[in-house]
mmCIF file with all atom_site columns, C-alpha atoms in Angstrom:
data_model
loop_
_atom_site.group_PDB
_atom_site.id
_atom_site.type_symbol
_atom_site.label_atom_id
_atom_site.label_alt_id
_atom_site.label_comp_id
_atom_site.label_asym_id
_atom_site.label_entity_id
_atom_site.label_seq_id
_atom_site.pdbx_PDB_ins_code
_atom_site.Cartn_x
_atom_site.Cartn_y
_atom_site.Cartn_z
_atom_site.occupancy
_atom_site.B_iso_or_equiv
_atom_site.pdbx_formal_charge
_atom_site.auth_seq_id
_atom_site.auth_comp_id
_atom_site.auth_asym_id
_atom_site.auth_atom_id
_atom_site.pdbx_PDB_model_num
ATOM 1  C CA . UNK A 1 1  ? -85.281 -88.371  96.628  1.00 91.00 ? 283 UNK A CA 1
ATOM 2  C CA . UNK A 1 2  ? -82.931 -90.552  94.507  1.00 96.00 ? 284 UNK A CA 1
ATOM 3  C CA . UNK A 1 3  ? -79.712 -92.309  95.735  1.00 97.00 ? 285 UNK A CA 1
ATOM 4  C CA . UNK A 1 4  ? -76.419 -90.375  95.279  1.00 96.00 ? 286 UNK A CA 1
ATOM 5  C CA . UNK A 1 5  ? -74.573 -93.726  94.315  1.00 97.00 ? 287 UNK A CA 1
ATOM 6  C CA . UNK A 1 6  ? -77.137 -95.631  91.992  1.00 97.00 ? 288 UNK A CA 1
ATOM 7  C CA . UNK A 1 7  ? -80.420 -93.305  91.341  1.00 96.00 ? 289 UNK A CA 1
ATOM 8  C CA . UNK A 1 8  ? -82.871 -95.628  92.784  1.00 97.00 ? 290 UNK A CA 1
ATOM 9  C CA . UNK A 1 9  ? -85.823 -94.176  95.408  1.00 96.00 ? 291 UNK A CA 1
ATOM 10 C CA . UNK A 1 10 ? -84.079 -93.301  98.852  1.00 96.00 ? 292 UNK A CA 1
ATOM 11 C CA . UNK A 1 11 ? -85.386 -95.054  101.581 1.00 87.00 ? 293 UNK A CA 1
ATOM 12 C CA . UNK A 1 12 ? -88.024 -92.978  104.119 1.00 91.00 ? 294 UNK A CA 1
ATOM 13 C CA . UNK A 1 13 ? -85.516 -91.036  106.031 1.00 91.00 ? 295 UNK A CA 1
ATOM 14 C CA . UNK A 1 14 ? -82.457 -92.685  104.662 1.00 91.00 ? 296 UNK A CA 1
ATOM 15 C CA . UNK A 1 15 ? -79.741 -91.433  102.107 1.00 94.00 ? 297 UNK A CA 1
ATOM 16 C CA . UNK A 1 16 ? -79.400 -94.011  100.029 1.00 96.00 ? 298 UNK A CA 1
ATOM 17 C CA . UNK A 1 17 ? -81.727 -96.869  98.656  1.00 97.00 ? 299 UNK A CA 1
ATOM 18 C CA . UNK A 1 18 ? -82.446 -100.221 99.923  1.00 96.00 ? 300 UNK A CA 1
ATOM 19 C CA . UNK A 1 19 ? -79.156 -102.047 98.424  1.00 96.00 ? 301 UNK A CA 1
ATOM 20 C CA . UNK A 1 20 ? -76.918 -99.198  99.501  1.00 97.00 ? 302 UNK A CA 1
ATOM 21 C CA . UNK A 1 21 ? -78.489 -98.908  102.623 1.00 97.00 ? 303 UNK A CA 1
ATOM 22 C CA . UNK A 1 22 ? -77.336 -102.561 103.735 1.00 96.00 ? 304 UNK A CA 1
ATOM 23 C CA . UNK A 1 23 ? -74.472 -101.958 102.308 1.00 97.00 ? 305 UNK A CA 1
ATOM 24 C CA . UNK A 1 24 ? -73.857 -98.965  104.231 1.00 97.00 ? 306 UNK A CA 1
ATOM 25 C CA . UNK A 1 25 ? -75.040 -100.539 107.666 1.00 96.00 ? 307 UNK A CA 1
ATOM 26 C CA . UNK A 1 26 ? -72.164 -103.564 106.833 1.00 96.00 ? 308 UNK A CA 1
ATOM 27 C CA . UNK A 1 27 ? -69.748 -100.924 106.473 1.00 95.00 ? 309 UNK A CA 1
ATOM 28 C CA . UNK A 1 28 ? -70.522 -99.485  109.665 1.00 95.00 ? 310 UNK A CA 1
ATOM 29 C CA . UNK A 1 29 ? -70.463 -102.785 111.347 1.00 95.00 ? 311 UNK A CA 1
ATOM 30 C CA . UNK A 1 30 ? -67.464 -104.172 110.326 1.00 94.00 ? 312 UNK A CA 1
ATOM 31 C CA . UNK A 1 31 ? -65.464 -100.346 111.145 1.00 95.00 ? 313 UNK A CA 1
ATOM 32 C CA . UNK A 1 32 ? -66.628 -101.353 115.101 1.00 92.00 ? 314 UNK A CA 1
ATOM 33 C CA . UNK A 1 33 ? -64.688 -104.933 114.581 1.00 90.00 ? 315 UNK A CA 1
ATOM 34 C CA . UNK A 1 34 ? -61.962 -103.302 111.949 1.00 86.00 ? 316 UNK A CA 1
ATOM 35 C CA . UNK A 1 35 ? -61.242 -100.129 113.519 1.00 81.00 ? 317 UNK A CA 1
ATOM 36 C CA . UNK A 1 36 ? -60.597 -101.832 117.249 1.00 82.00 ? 318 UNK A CA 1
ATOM 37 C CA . UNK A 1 37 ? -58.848 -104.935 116.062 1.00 88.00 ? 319 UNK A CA 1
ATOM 38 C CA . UNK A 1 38 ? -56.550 -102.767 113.601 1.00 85.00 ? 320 UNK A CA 1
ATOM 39 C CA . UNK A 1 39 ? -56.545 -99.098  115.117 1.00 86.00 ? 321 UNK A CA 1
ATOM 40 C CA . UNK A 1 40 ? -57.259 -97.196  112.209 1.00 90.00 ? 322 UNK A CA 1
ATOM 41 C CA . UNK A 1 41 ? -59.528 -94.353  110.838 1.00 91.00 ? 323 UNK A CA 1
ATOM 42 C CA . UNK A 1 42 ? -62.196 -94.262  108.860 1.00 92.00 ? 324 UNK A CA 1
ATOM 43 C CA . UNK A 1 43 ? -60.920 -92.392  105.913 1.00 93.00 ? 325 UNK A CA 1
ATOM 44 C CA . UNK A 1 44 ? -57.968 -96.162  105.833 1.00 93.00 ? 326 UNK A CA 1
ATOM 45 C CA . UNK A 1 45 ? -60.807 -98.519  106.778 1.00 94.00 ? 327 UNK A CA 1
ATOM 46 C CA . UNK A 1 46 ? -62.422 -96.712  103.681 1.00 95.00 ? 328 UNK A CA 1
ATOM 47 C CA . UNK A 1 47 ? -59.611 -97.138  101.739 1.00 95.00 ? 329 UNK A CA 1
ATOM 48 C CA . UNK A 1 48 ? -58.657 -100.787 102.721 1.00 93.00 ? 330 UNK A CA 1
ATOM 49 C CA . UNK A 1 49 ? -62.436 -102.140 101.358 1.00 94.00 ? 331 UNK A CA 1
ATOM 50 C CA . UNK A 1 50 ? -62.560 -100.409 98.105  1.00 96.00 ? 332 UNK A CA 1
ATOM 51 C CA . UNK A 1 51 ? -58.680 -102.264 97.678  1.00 96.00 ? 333 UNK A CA 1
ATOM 52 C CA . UNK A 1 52 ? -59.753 -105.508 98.978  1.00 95.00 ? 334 UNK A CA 1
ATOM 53 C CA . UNK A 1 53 ? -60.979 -107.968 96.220  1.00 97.00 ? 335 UNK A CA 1
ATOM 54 C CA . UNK A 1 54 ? -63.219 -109.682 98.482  1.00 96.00 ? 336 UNK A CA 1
ATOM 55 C CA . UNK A 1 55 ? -65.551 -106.632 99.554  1.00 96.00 ? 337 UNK A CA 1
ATOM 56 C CA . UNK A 1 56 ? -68.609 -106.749 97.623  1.00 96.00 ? 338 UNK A CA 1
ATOM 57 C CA . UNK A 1 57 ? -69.802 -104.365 94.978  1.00 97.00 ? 339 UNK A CA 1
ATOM 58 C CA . UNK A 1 58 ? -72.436 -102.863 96.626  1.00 97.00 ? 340 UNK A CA 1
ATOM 59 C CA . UNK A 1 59 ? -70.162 -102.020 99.862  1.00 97.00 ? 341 UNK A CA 1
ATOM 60 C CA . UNK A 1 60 ? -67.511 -100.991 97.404  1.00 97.00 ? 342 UNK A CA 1
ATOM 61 C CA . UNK A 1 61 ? -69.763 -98.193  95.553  1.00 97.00 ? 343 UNK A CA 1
ATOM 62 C CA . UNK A 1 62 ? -70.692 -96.783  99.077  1.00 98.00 ? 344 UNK A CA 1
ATOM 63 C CA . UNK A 1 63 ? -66.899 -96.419  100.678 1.00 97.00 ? 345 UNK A CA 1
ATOM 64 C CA . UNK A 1 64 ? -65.921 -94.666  97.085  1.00 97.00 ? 346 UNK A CA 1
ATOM 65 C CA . UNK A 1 65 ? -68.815 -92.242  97.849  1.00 96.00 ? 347 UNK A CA 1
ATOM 66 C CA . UNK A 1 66 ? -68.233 -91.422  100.955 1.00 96.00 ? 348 UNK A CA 1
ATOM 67 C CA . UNK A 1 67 ? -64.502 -91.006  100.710 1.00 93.00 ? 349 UNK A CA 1
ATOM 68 C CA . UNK A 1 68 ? -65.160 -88.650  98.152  1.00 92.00 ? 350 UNK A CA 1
ATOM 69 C CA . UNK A 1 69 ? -67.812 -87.213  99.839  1.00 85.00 ? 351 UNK A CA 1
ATOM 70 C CA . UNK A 1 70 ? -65.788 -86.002  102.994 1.00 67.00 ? 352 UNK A CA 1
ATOM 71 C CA . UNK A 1 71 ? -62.740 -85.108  100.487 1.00 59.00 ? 353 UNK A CA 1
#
């Protein structure tokens, strides 16, 4: 299976590869920390990273996917 971002080999039992799998595990972590310190939803907290300068590409790629994905 090939990741839906980038094309590289999925992970075993993962969706995306190795690079957007960290990325995606970051994004989850920092939602815990973003969503209670700021009170908002996913689809913003999605929104707010792929604005920020300072999020990295990698994390970047995988917020644009997956706001598209549950569009």
């Amino acid at each position: 299976m090939k990741c839906p971002i980038c094309g590289r080999e999925v992970l075993p039992g993962g969706n995306f590869c190795d690079r957007h799998s960290a990325a995606y595990r970051s994004l989850l972590e920092g939602f815990k920390k973003w969503g209670k310190a700021m009170k908002i939803g996913w689809r913003e907290y999605l929104k707010a990273l792929v604005d920020n300068p300072n999020t990295g590409q990698w994390v970047k790629e995988v917020a644009r996917h997956l706001a598209e994905e549950k569009a």
